[in-house]
CSV table of C-alpha atoms in Angstrom, one decimal:
chain,number,residue,atom,x,y,z
A,1,UNK,CA,-94.6,-122.4,0.8
A,2,UNK,CA,-92.8,-122.8,4.2
A,3,UNK,CA,-94.6,-124.3,7.1
A,4,UNK,CA,-94.3,-122.3,10.3
A,5,UNK,CA,-95.0,-123.7,13.7
A,6,UNK,CA,-95.6,-121.2,16.5
A,7,UNK,CA,-95.7,-122.8,19.9
A,8,UNK,CA,-97.7,-121.1,22.6
A,9,UNK,CA,-99.2,-121.8,26.0
A,10,UNK,CA,-102.5,-120.4,27.2
A,11,UNK,CA,-103.1,-120.4,31.0
A,12,UNK,CA,-106.3,-119.7,32.8
A,13,UNK,CA,-105.5,-118.3,36.2
A,14,UNK,CA,-107.0,-119.6,39.4
A,15,UNK,CA,-107.4,-116.0,40.8
A,16,UNK,CA,-105.9,-117.1,44.1
A,17,UNK,CA,-102.6,-115.6,45.2
A,18,UNK,CA,-99.9,-118.3,45.3
A,19,UNK,CA,-96.8,-116.2,44.9
A,20,UNK,CA,-96.0,-112.7,46.2
A,21,UNK,CA,-92.9,-111.2,44.7
A,22,UNK,CA,-91.0,-108.0,45.6
A,23,UNK,CA,-90.1,-106.2,42.4
A,24,UNK,CA,-88.4,-102.9,43.2
A,25,UNK,CA,-88.2,-99.8,45.4
A,26,UNK,CA,-87.2,-98.7,48.9
A,27,UNK,CA,-87.9,-95.9,51.3
A,28,UNK,CA,-84.4,-94.4,51.1
A,29,UNK,CA,-83.1,-90.9,50.5
A,30,UNK,CA,-83.0,-87.4,52.0
A,31,UNK,CA,-85.6,-85.7,54.0
A,32,UNK,CA,-88.6,-84.6,51.9
A,33,UNK,CA,-87.5,-86.5,48.9
A,34,UNK,CA,-89.8,-88.5,46.6
A,35,UNK,CA,-88.3,-92.0,46.9
A,36,UNK,CA,-90.4,-93.1,43.9
A,37,UNK,CA,-92.3,-96.4,43.7
A,38,UNK,CA,-92.4,-99.6,45.6
A,39,UNK,CA,-93.9,-102.5,43.6
A,40,UNK,CA,-94.9,-106.1,44.3
A,41,UNK,CA,-96.4,-108.8,42.1
A,42,UNK,CA,-99.1,-111.3,42.8
A,43,UNK,CA,-99.4,-114.5,40.8
A,44,UNK,CA,-101.3,-117.7,41.2
A,45,UNK,CA,-99.4,-121.0,42.0
A,46,UNK,CA,-98.7,-121.4,38.3
A,47,UNK,CA,-97.3,-118.0,37.6
A,48,UNK,CA,-100.4,-116.4,36.1
A,49,UNK,CA,-100.8,-112.7,37.3
A,50,UNK,CA,-103.7,-112.1,39.7
A,51,UNK,CA,-105.4,-108.9,38.8
A,52,UNK,CA,-107.5,-106.9,41.3
A,53,UNK,CA,-105.9,-108.4,44.3
A,54,UNK,CA,-105.7,-106.2,47.4
A,55,UNK,CA,-102.2,-105.4,48.7
A,56,UNK,CA,-101.7,-103.4,51.9
A,57,UNK,CA,-98.6,-101.3,52.3
A,58,UNK,CA,-97.8,-100.2,55.9
A,59,UNK,CA,-95.1,-97.9,57.4
A,60,UNK,CA,-92.9,-98.4,60.4
A,61,UNK,CA,-92.4,-96.2,62.2
A,62,UNK,CA,-95.8,-94.7,61.4
A,63,UNK,CA,-95.6,-91.1,60.2
A,64,UNK,CA,-92.1,-91.4,58.8
A,65,UNK,CA,-93.2,-91.4,55.2
A,66,UNK,CA,-96.3,-90.6,53.1
A,67,UNK,CA,-97.8,-93.3,50.9
A,68,UNK,CA,-99.6,-92.1,47.7
A,69,UNK,CA,-101.3,-93.6,44.7
A,70,UNK,CA,-99.4,-93.9,41.4
A,71,UNK,CA,-100.8,-92.2,38.3
A,72,UNK,CA,-102.0,-94.7,35.7
A,73,UNK,CA,-102.3,-97.5,38.2
A,74,UNK,CA,-105.3,-98.6,40.4
A,75,UNK,CA,-105.8,-95.9,43.0
A,76,UNK,CA,-104.9,-96.8,46.6
A,77,UNK,CA,-107.6,-96.5,49.3
A,78,UNK,CA,-106.9,-94.1,52.2
A,79,UNK,CA,-104.2,-92.5,50.1
A,80,UNK,CA,-102.3,-90.3,50.9
A,81,UNK,CA,-101.5,-91.8,54.3
A,82,UNK,CA,-98.6,-91.8,56.7
A,83,UNK,CA,-99.5,-95.2,58.2
A,84,UNK,CA,-101.0,-97.6,55.6
A,85,UNK,CA,-102.8,-97.8,52.2
A,86,UNK,CA,-104.4,-100.6,50.3
A,87,UNK,CA,-103.7,-100.8,46.5
A,88,UNK,CA,-105.2,-103.3,44.0
A,89,UNK,CA,-102.9,-105.1,41.5
A,90,UNK,CA,-103.2,-104.2,37.8
A,91,UNK,CA,-103.8,-106.5,34.9
A,92,UNK,CA,-100.1,-107.7,35.2
A,93,UNK,CA,-100.6,-108.6,38.9
A,94,UNK,CA,-98.5,-105.6,40.0
A,95,UNK,CA,-99.4,-103.2,42.9
A,96,UNK,CA,-97.6,-99.9,43.2
A,97,UNK,CA,-97.3,-97.3,45.9
A,98,UNK,CA,-95.4,-94.0,45.7
A,99,UNK,CA,-93.3,-93.1,48.8
A,100,UNK,CA,-92.5,-89.5,49.9
A,101,UNK,CA,-90.0,-89.3,52.7
A,102,UNK,CA,-90.9,-87.3,55.8
A,103,UNK,CA,-89.1,-84.2,57.2
A,104,UNK,CA,-87.5,-86.0,60.1
A,105,UNK,CA,-84.2,-87.9,60.0
A,106,UNK,CA,-85.0,-91.6,60.6
A,107,UNK,CA,-82.2,-94.3,60.5
A,108,UNK,CA,-84.5,-97.2,59.9
A,109,UNK,CA,-87.7,-97.1,57.8
A,110,UNK,CA,-89.6,-100.2,56.7
A,111,UNK,CA,-92.6,-100.5,54.4
A,112,UNK,CA,-94.2,-103.9,54.5
A,113,UNK,CA,-96.5,-105.1,51.7
A,114,UNK,CA,-98.9,-107.9,52.6
A,115,UNK,CA,-101.5,-109.8,50.6
A,116,UNK,CA,-103.3,-113.2,51.1
A,117,UNK,CA,-101.1,-114.1,54.1
A,118,UNK,CA,-97.8,-113.2,52.3
A,119,UNK,CA,-95.5,-110.3,53.2
A,120,UNK,CA,-92.5,-108.5,51.6
A,121,UNK,CA,-90.5,-105.8,53.4
A,122,UNK,CA,-88.6,-102.9,51.9
A,123,UNK,CA,-86.1,-101.1,54.2
A,124,UNK,CA,-84.3,-97.8,54.0
A,125,UNK,CA,-83.4,-94.6,55.9
A,126,UNK,CA,-84.2,-90.9,55.8
A,127,UNK,CA,-81.0,-88.8,55.9
A,128,UNK,CA,-80.5,-85.1,56.5
A,129,UNK,CA,-80.1,-82.9,53.4
A,130,UNK,CA,-76.4,-82.5,52.5
A,131,UNK,CA,-75.3,-78.8,52.6
A,132,UNK,CA,-72.1,-77.1,51.5
A,133,UNK,CA,-70.9,-74.4,53.8
A,134,UNK,CA,-70.7,-70.8,52.6
A,135,UNK,CA,-67.2,-70.4,51.2
A,136,UNK,CA,-66.8,-74.2,51.7
A,137,UNK,CA,-65.2,-75.0,48.3
A,138,UNK,CA,-61.5,-74.2,48.5
A,139,UNK,CA,-58.1,-75.2,47.2
A,140,UNK,CA,-57.1,-78.6,48.8
A,141,UNK,CA,-53.6,-77.4,49.8
A,142,UNK,CA,-53.9,-73.8,50.9
A,143,UNK,CA,-57.6,-74.0,51.7
A,144,UNK,CA,-58.2,-70.7,49.8
A,145,UNK,CA,-59.8,-69.5,46.6
A,146,UNK,CA,-59.5,-69.1,43.7
A,147,UNK,CA,-58.7,-72.7,42.7
A,148,UNK,CA,-56.2,-73.2,40.0
A,149,UNK,CA,-57.2,-75.7,37.2
A,150,UNK,CA,-55.9,-79.2,38.0
A,151,UNK,CA,-55.8,-78.6,41.7
A,152,UNK,CA,-57.1,-80.8,44.4
A,153,UNK,CA,-60.3,-79.3,45.9
A,154,UNK,CA,-61.7,-79.5,49.4
A,155,UNK,CA,-65.5,-79.2,50.0
A,156,UNK,CA,-66.7,-78.5,53.5
A,157,UNK,CA,-70.3,-78.8,54.8
A,158,UNK,CA,-72.7,-80.9,56.8
A,159,UNK,CA,-74.3,-84.3,56.3
A,160,UNK,CA,-72.0,-85.0,53.2
A,161,UNK,CA,-72.0,-88.7,54.1
A,162,UNK,CA,-74.1,-91.0,56.2
A,163,UNK,CA,-71.7,-91.2,59.2
A,164,UNK,CA,-68.9,-92.7,57.1
A,165,UNK,CA,-65.3,-91.4,57.0
A,166,UNK,CA,-63.2,-93.1,54.3
A,167,UNK,CA,-59.9,-92.3,52.5
A,168,UNK,CA,-58.7,-93.8,49.3
A,169,UNK,CA,-55.6,-96.0,50.0
A,170,UNK,CA,-54.5,-96.4,46.4
A,171,UNK,CA,-54.4,-92.6,45.5
A,172,UNK,CA,-53.4,-91.2,43.1
A,173,UNK,CA,-53.5,-94.2,40.7
A,174,UNK,CA,-57.1,-95.1,40.6
A,175,UNK,CA,-59.3,-92.5,42.2
A,176,UNK,CA,-63.0,-93.5,42.4
A,177,UNK,CA,-66.0,-91.5,41.2
A,178,UNK,CA,-68.0,-92.5,44.2
A,179,UNK,CA,-67.3,-93.4,47.9
A,180,UNK,CA,-70.0,-94.4,50.4
A,181,UNK,CA,-72.7,-93.1,48.1
A,182,UNK,CA,-71.0,-89.7,47.6
A,183,UNK,CA,-70.4,-88.2,44.2
A,184,UNK,CA,-69.1,-84.8,43.1
A,185,UNK,CA,-69.5,-83.1,39.8
A,186,UNK,CA,-68.3,-79.9,38.1
A,187,UNK,CA,-71.3,-78.3,36.3
A,188,UNK,CA,-71.9,-75.6,33.8
A,189,UNK,CA,-75.7,-75.8,33.3
A,190,UNK,CA,-75.8,-73.1,30.6
A,191,UNK,CA,-73.5,-75.2,28.5
A,192,UNK,CA,-75.1,-78.5,29.5
A,193,UNK,CA,-71.8,-79.7,31.0
A,194,UNK,CA,-71.5,-82.0,34.0
A,195,UNK,CA,-68.1,-83.6,34.6
A,196,UNK,CA,-67.6,-86.1,37.5
A,197,UNK,CA,-64.9,-85.4,40.1
A,198,UNK,CA,-62.6,-88.1,41.5
A,199,UNK,CA,-62.6,-88.6,45.3
A,200,UNK,CA,-59.8,-89.1,47.8
A,201,UNK,CA,-61.6,-88.7,51.1
A,202,UNK,CA,-65.2,-88.4,52.4
A,203,UNK,CA,-66.7,-87.7,55.8
A,204,UNK,CA,-69.9,-86.2,57.2
């Protein structure tokens, strides 16, 4: 007995790309890491997704990463490739490419997506794999082991930050859980325990 009015709008797309939108992703991480997906969206001038539109993803410098197709999405031609691939948009107007970082440290990596005269760029860097030295986890005062519960801990290694050296100026009142992208955790995998550590200083 109640009237219900449901407003709706039905748009018929032109099929021509009028907007090219960067959605997510970047070629950033450690050597050899799968940096996951980069995605862009094509719509017509009125916002209707353009399906089946070709998007070319190119790498600079060439050879620094590998571009691959994404499972469940339209396959990219010439994939895998370390220079460029062309991927069609899906029914939502979105084109995806998977990015695997190369084995060489590279401070600047750019992947450029282009379609119908539009471009979007995604930037990042390939960093060396962080490593902890043998015997590099010690008491923060005597620099020895074992470490007493509640003690400060020092961890020594290589590539632990990306060329940043920082100290916390407000210790010990509000120690952060991350500094310059660095985090530390105390883990007991068999008990499914992972507890974050608070930081006071980081350096490479």
